Amino acid sequence: MKYALAGHIISIQVSETAKTVNSVCSDATQFLDTILPSFIPFKTDDETAMASQPLMNLTIVDTLKEIKDARLIRDVDTGNGMTRVDKLPSGGYQFLVRDIFGYACALLQTSSHFEDCRVAIRGNLPTMRFALNNALMLSYAFSSAYHDTLLIHASVVRHNGISYAFTAKSGTGKSTQVANWLRNIPGCDLVNDDNPIIRIEKNSDGSIHPILYGSPWSGKTPCYRNVRTPLGAIVMIKRDNHNEMIPQSALESFVTVLSACSAMKWDEELYTHVCRTCSKFVETIQVTELHCLPDAESALTACSYLTRS
């Protein structure tokens, strides 16, 4: 099955020997629709897409075994459990994904640029959904990073056709700020509430412009929209006792964008690509801070600043 995410084609296949399918349904297509319902809006049967080389191929293989001579990089707390990251002798990576109960539900092995990935998942249906979604998020984030594309942690509202991405540490109020826009400002709709995709695209004259896309990952809010929209700004939210928009310097802007995206600092080549893409966004959009209370006035303050001519 092929899917289009931010203009990139990814392929998800189920090995003929995968017994996981039989535990859920009778065929691979139904299995993928059942275990990945958030991906259904991103399915593609476009002839050009079907004929093109996918950005990433991921195959579900029940017989995948852990490679024991892999080198441990680190254990990462994802907020939904721990993921162990290993470097493979081949130059690729191995990820062991655990849920919040410590259950090892996914084993993911990738090539060095994440264009070829294999995964074994286990557990009941909700656990397998969690496992496969995490494997796909990792694989997509790092394969697309080589192509001016970033998967970021942000909540996104679209106002009169332009999207604004609000980023912050979890619990600071990204979703609250976007909800205040939706309630108090006409012409708004929710694009994604946790993990949108931003991409630098080229115009016919060679100039670049920033684009934001919806994604199959949206945190606790089921907002899986296959939409493409211009990106107007990235806003770092900081809780305060008043409402004020403060522009960031170029360096501060770079740090804000970089801190919002998925990156592996220990992989020099990948990290270099991520940093270059962050720099392109800083050059082409506003990056600001919103010091705010969780109230309607904060949304009005932000909207007035961001949409000024």
Coordinates of C-alpha atoms in Angstrom, one line a residue:
M1 CA 0.0 0.0 0.0
K2 CA 1.3 3.5 -0.9
Y3 CA 0.6 6.7 1.0
A4 CA 1.5 10.3 0.2
L5 CA 2.9 12.3 3.2
A6 CA 3.9 15.9 2.5
G7 CA 4.4 15.0 -1.2
H8 CA 6.6 12.1 -0.4
I9 CA 5.5 8.6 -1.2
I10 CA 6.0 5.8 1.3
S11 CA 5.2 2.2 0.9
I12 CA 4.0 -0.2 3.6
Q13 CA 4.0 -3.9 2.9
V14 CA 3.2 -7.0 4.8
S15 CA 5.4 -10.0 4.4
E16 CA 3.6 -13.1 3.0
T17 CA 4.8 -15.0 6.1
A18 CA 3.5 -12.4 8.6
K19 CA 1.2 -14.2 11.0
T20 CA 0.3 -10.9 12.6
V21 CA -2.2 -10.3 9.8
N22 CA -4.2 -13.4 10.6
S23 CA -4.6 -12.3 14.2
V24 CA -6.5 -9.2 13.0
C25 CA -8.1 -9.9 9.7
S26 CA -7.9 -11.9 6.5
D27 CA -5.8 -9.8 4.1
A28 CA -3.0 -7.3 4.1
T29 CA -5.1 -4.3 2.9
Q30 CA -7.7 -4.8 5.5
F31 CA -5.0 -5.3 8.1
L32 CA -3.3 -2.0 7.3
D33 CA -6.7 -0.1 7.3
T34 CA -7.5 -1.7 10.7
I35 CA -4.2 -1.1 12.4
L36 CA -3.5 2.3 10.7
P37 CA -6.9 4.1 10.5
S38 CA -5.2 7.5 10.6
F39 CA -3.3 6.7 7.4
I40 CA -6.5 6.1 5.3
P41 CA -6.8 9.8 4.3
F42 CA -3.2 9.6 2.9
K43 CA -3.7 6.6 0.7
T44 CA -2.8 7.3 -2.9
D45 CA -3.4 5.5 -6.2
D46 CA -2.1 8.3 -8.4
E47 CA -0.4 6.8 -11.4
T48 CA 2.7 9.0 -11.0
A49 CA 2.9 8.2 -7.3
M50 CA 2.5 4.5 -8.0
A51 CA 5.2 4.5 -10.6
S52 CA 7.7 6.6 -8.6
Q53 CA 10.4 5.3 -6.3
P54 CA 9.1 5.6 -2.7
L55 CA 11.0 7.8 -0.2
M56 CA 10.7 4.9 2.2
N57 CA 9.7 1.2 2.1
L58 CA 8.6 -0.4 5.4
T59 CA 7.9 -4.2 5.5
I60 CA 6.1 -5.9 8.4
V61 CA 8.1 -9.1 9.1
D62 CA 7.1 -11.4 12.0
T63 CA 10.3 -13.3 11.8
L64 CA 12.6 -10.3 12.4
K65 CA 15.2 -11.1 15.0
E66 CA 17.2 -8.7 17.2
I67 CA 20.8 -8.2 15.9
K68 CA 22.9 -8.8 19.0
D69 CA 26.2 -7.3 17.9
A70 CA 24.6 -3.9 17.4
R71 CA 26.2 -1.0 19.3
L72 CA 24.0 0.7 21.9
I73 CA 23.6 4.4 21.2
R74 CA 21.1 5.3 24.0
D75 CA 17.7 4.8 25.5
V76 CA 15.3 7.6 24.7
D77 CA 12.2 8.5 26.7
T78 CA 9.6 9.4 24.1
G79 CA 6.9 10.4 26.6
N80 CA 5.0 7.2 25.7
G81 CA 7.6 4.7 26.8
M82 CA 11.3 4.0 26.3
T83 CA 13.0 3.3 22.9
R84 CA 16.4 1.8 22.7
V85 CA 18.5 2.9 19.8
D86 CA 21.3 0.8 18.4
K87 CA 23.8 1.3 15.5
L88 CA 24.0 -1.7 13.2
P89 CA 27.2 -3.1 11.8
S90 CA 25.7 -2.3 8.3
G91 CA 25.5 1.4 9.1
G92 CA 21.7 1.3 9.7
Y93 CA 19.8 1.5 13.0
Q94 CA 17.9 -0.8 15.3
F95 CA 15.1 0.5 17.5
L96 CA 13.4 -1.5 20.3
V97 CA 10.1 0.3 21.1
R98 CA 8.5 -0.2 24.5
D99 CA 5.2 1.1 25.6
I100 CA 4.5 2.9 28.9
F101 CA 4.3 -0.4 30.7
G102 CA 7.7 -1.4 29.5
Y103 CA 6.4 -4.0 27.0
A104 CA 8.6 -4.4 24.0
C105 CA 6.1 -4.1 21.2
A106 CA 8.2 -3.2 18.1
L107 CA 11.6 -4.1 16.7
L108 CA 12.5 -1.8 13.8
Q109 CA 15.7 -2.2 11.7
T110 CA 16.6 0.4 9.0
S111 CA 19.1 1.2 6.4
S112 CA 21.5 4.1 7.0
H113 CA 19.2 6.6 5.3
F114 CA 16.0 4.9 6.4
E115 CA 14.9 4.2 2.9
D116 CA 14.5 0.5 3.6
C117 CA 12.9 -0.5 6.9
R118 CA 11.6 -3.7 8.4
V119 CA 9.6 -4.1 11.6
A120 CA 8.1 -6.8 13.8
I121 CA 5.2 -5.8 16.0
R122 CA 3.4 -7.7 18.7
G123 CA 0.6 -7.4 21.3
N124 CA -3.1 -6.9 21.2
L125 CA -4.6 -4.5 18.5
P126 CA -4.2 -1.2 20.5
T127 CA -0.6 -2.2 21.3
M128 CA 0.2 -3.1 17.7
R129 CA -1.3 0.2 16.5
F130 CA 1.0 2.0 19.0
A131 CA 4.0 -0.1 17.8
L132 CA 3.5 0.4 14.1
N133 CA 2.7 4.1 14.4
N134 CA 5.9 4.7 16.4
A135 CA 8.0 2.7 13.9
L136 CA 6.5 4.6 11.0
M137 CA 6.9 8.0 12.7
L138 CA 10.6 7.2 13.3
S139 CA 11.2 5.9 9.8
Y140 CA 9.4 8.8 8.1
A141 CA 10.9 11.6 10.2
F142 CA 14.5 10.4 9.5
S143 CA 14.1 9.4 5.9
S144 CA 12.3 12.7 5.0
A145 CA 15.0 14.8 6.8
Y146 CA 17.3 14.2 3.9
H147 CA 14.7 16.0 1.6
D148 CA 14.1 19.4 3.2
T149 CA 11.3 18.0 5.3
L150 CA 10.8 18.1 9.1
L151 CA 8.3 16.3 11.3
I152 CA 7.7 18.8 14.1
H153 CA 6.0 18.9 17.5
A154 CA 3.4 21.6 17.2
S155 CA -0.3 22.4 17.2
V156 CA -1.4 24.1 14.0
V157 CA -4.3 26.4 13.2
R158 CA -5.1 27.7 9.7
H159 CA -6.5 31.2 9.4
N160 CA -7.7 32.5 6.1
G161 CA -5.6 29.9 4.2
I162 CA -2.4 30.4 6.1
S163 CA -1.1 28.0 8.8
Y164 CA 0.5 29.0 12.1
A165 CA 2.4 26.3 14.1
F166 CA 2.5 26.7 17.9
T167 CA 5.3 24.8 19.6
A168 CA 6.2 24.4 23.3
K169 CA 7.1 21.8 25.9
S170 CA 4.3 19.4 26.5
G171 CA 1.7 20.8 28.9
T172 CA 2.5 24.5 28.2
G173 CA -0.6 25.2 26.2
K174 CA -0.2 24.6 22.4
S175 CA -3.6 23.0 22.1
T176 CA -5.2 25.6 24.4
Q177 CA -3.9 28.4 22.3
V178 CA -5.2 26.8 19.0
A179 CA -8.5 26.1 20.7
N180 CA -8.8 29.8 21.6
W181 CA -8.2 30.7 17.9
L182 CA -10.9 28.3 16.9
R183 CA -13.4 29.6 19.4
N184 CA -12.7 33.4 19.1
I185 CA -11.4 34.1 15.6
P186 CA -13.5 33.6 12.4
G187 CA -11.9 31.8 9.4
C188 CA -10.0 29.2 11.4
D189 CA -9.7 25.5 11.3
L190 CA -7.5 22.9 13.0
V191 CA -4.9 21.3 10.7
N192 CA -3.0 19.1 13.2
D193 CA -2.7 19.0 17.0
D194 CA 0.7 17.4 17.6
N195 CA 2.9 16.3 14.7
P196 CA 2.5 18.3 11.4
I197 CA 5.0 18.1 8.6
I198 CA 6.8 21.2 7.3
R199 CA 8.7 21.2 4.0
I200 CA 10.8 23.6 1.9
E201 CA 9.6 23.6 -1.7
K202 CA 11.0 25.3 -4.7
N203 CA 9.2 27.7 -7.0
S204 CA 9.7 27.6 -10.8
D205 CA 12.1 30.5 -10.5
G206 CA 14.3 28.6 -8.1
S207 CA 13.2 30.5 -5.0
I208 CA 11.9 28.6 -2.0
H209 CA 8.8 28.7 0.1
P210 CA 7.7 27.0 3.3
I211 CA 4.7 24.6 3.2
L212 CA 2.9 22.8 6.1
Y213 CA 1.1 19.5 5.7
G214 CA -1.2 17.5 7.9
S215 CA -0.1 14.1 9.0
P216 CA -1.3 10.7 10.3
W217 CA 0.0 11.6 13.7
S218 CA -1.9 14.1 15.9
G219 CA -1.5 13.1 19.5
K220 CA -4.6 12.7 21.5
T221 CA -6.7 14.7 19.0
P222 CA -7.9 12.7 16.0
C223 CA -7.1 15.3 13.3
Y224 CA -5.6 13.3 10.4
R225 CA -6.1 15.7 7.5
N226 CA -4.4 15.3 4.2
V227 CA -4.0 19.1 3.6
R228 CA -1.3 21.3 2.1
T229 CA -1.1 25.0 3.2
P230 CA 1.4 27.8 3.2
L231 CA 3.2 28.2 6.6
G232 CA 3.0 31.7 8.0
A233 CA 4.9 31.4 11.2
I234 CA 6.3 29.2 14.0
V235 CA 5.4 30.5 17.5
M236 CA 7.1 29.4 20.7
I237 CA 4.6 29.6 23.6
K238 CA 5.8 30.6 27.0
R239 CA 3.4 30.9 30.0
D240 CA 3.4 34.4 31.5
N241 CA 1.2 36.8 33.5
H242 CA 0.4 38.9 30.4
N243 CA -0.1 38.5 26.6
E244 CA 2.7 39.7 24.3
M245 CA 4.3 38.7 21.0
I246 CA 8.1 39.0 21.0
P247 CA 10.2 38.5 17.8
Q248 CA 13.1 36.2 18.0
S249 CA 16.7 36.8 16.7
A250 CA 18.0 34.6 13.9
L251 CA 19.8 32.4 16.5
E252 CA 16.8 32.1 18.8
S253 CA 14.6 31.3 15.8
F254 CA 17.0 28.5 14.7
V255 CA 16.9 27.0 18.2
T256 CA 13.1 27.2 18.3
V257 CA 12.7 25.3 15.0
L258 CA 15.4 22.8 15.8
S259 CA 14.0 22.0 19.2
A260 CA 10.6 21.4 17.7
C261 CA 11.7 18.7 15.2
S262 CA 12.9 15.1 15.4
A263 CA 16.7 14.7 15.1
M264 CA 19.5 12.3 16.1
K265 CA 22.4 14.5 17.1
W266 CA 24.8 11.5 17.1
D267 CA 24.2 11.0 13.4
E268 CA 26.3 13.7 11.9
E269 CA 25.0 13.4 8.3
L270 CA 21.4 13.4 9.3
Y271 CA 21.8 16.1 11.9
T272 CA 23.5 18.3 9.3
H273 CA 20.5 17.9 6.9
V274 CA 18.1 18.8 9.7
C275 CA 20.1 21.9 10.7
R276 CA 20.3 23.1 7.1
T277 CA 16.5 22.7 6.7
C278 CA 15.9 24.6 9.9
S279 CA 18.0 27.4 8.6
K280 CA 15.9 27.6 5.4
F281 CA 12.8 28.0 7.5
V282 CA 14.3 30.7 9.6
E283 CA 15.2 32.6 6.4
T284 CA 11.6 32.4 5.0
I285 CA 9.1 32.7 7.9
Q286 CA 8.5 34.6 11.1
V287 CA 9.6 32.8 14.2
T288 CA 8.3 34.5 17.4
E289 CA 7.6 34.0 21.1
L290 CA 4.1 34.3 22.5
H291 CA 4.2 35.1 26.2
C292 CA 0.6 34.5 27.3
L293 CA -2.2 33.5 29.6
P294 CA -4.5 30.7 28.5
D295 CA -7.2 33.0 27.5
A296 CA -9.1 34.4 24.5
E297 CA -7.1 37.6 24.6
S298 CA -3.9 35.7 23.9
A299 CA -5.3 34.4 20.7
L300 CA -6.4 37.8 19.6
T301 CA -3.0 39.3 20.4
A302 CA -1.2 36.6 18.5
C303 CA -3.5 36.8 15.5
S304 CA -3.2 40.6 15.2
Y305 CA 0.6 40.3 15.3
L306 CA 0.9 37.4 12.9
T307 CA -1.6 38.7 10.3
R308 CA -0.5 42.3 10.2
S309 CA 0.4 43.6 6.8

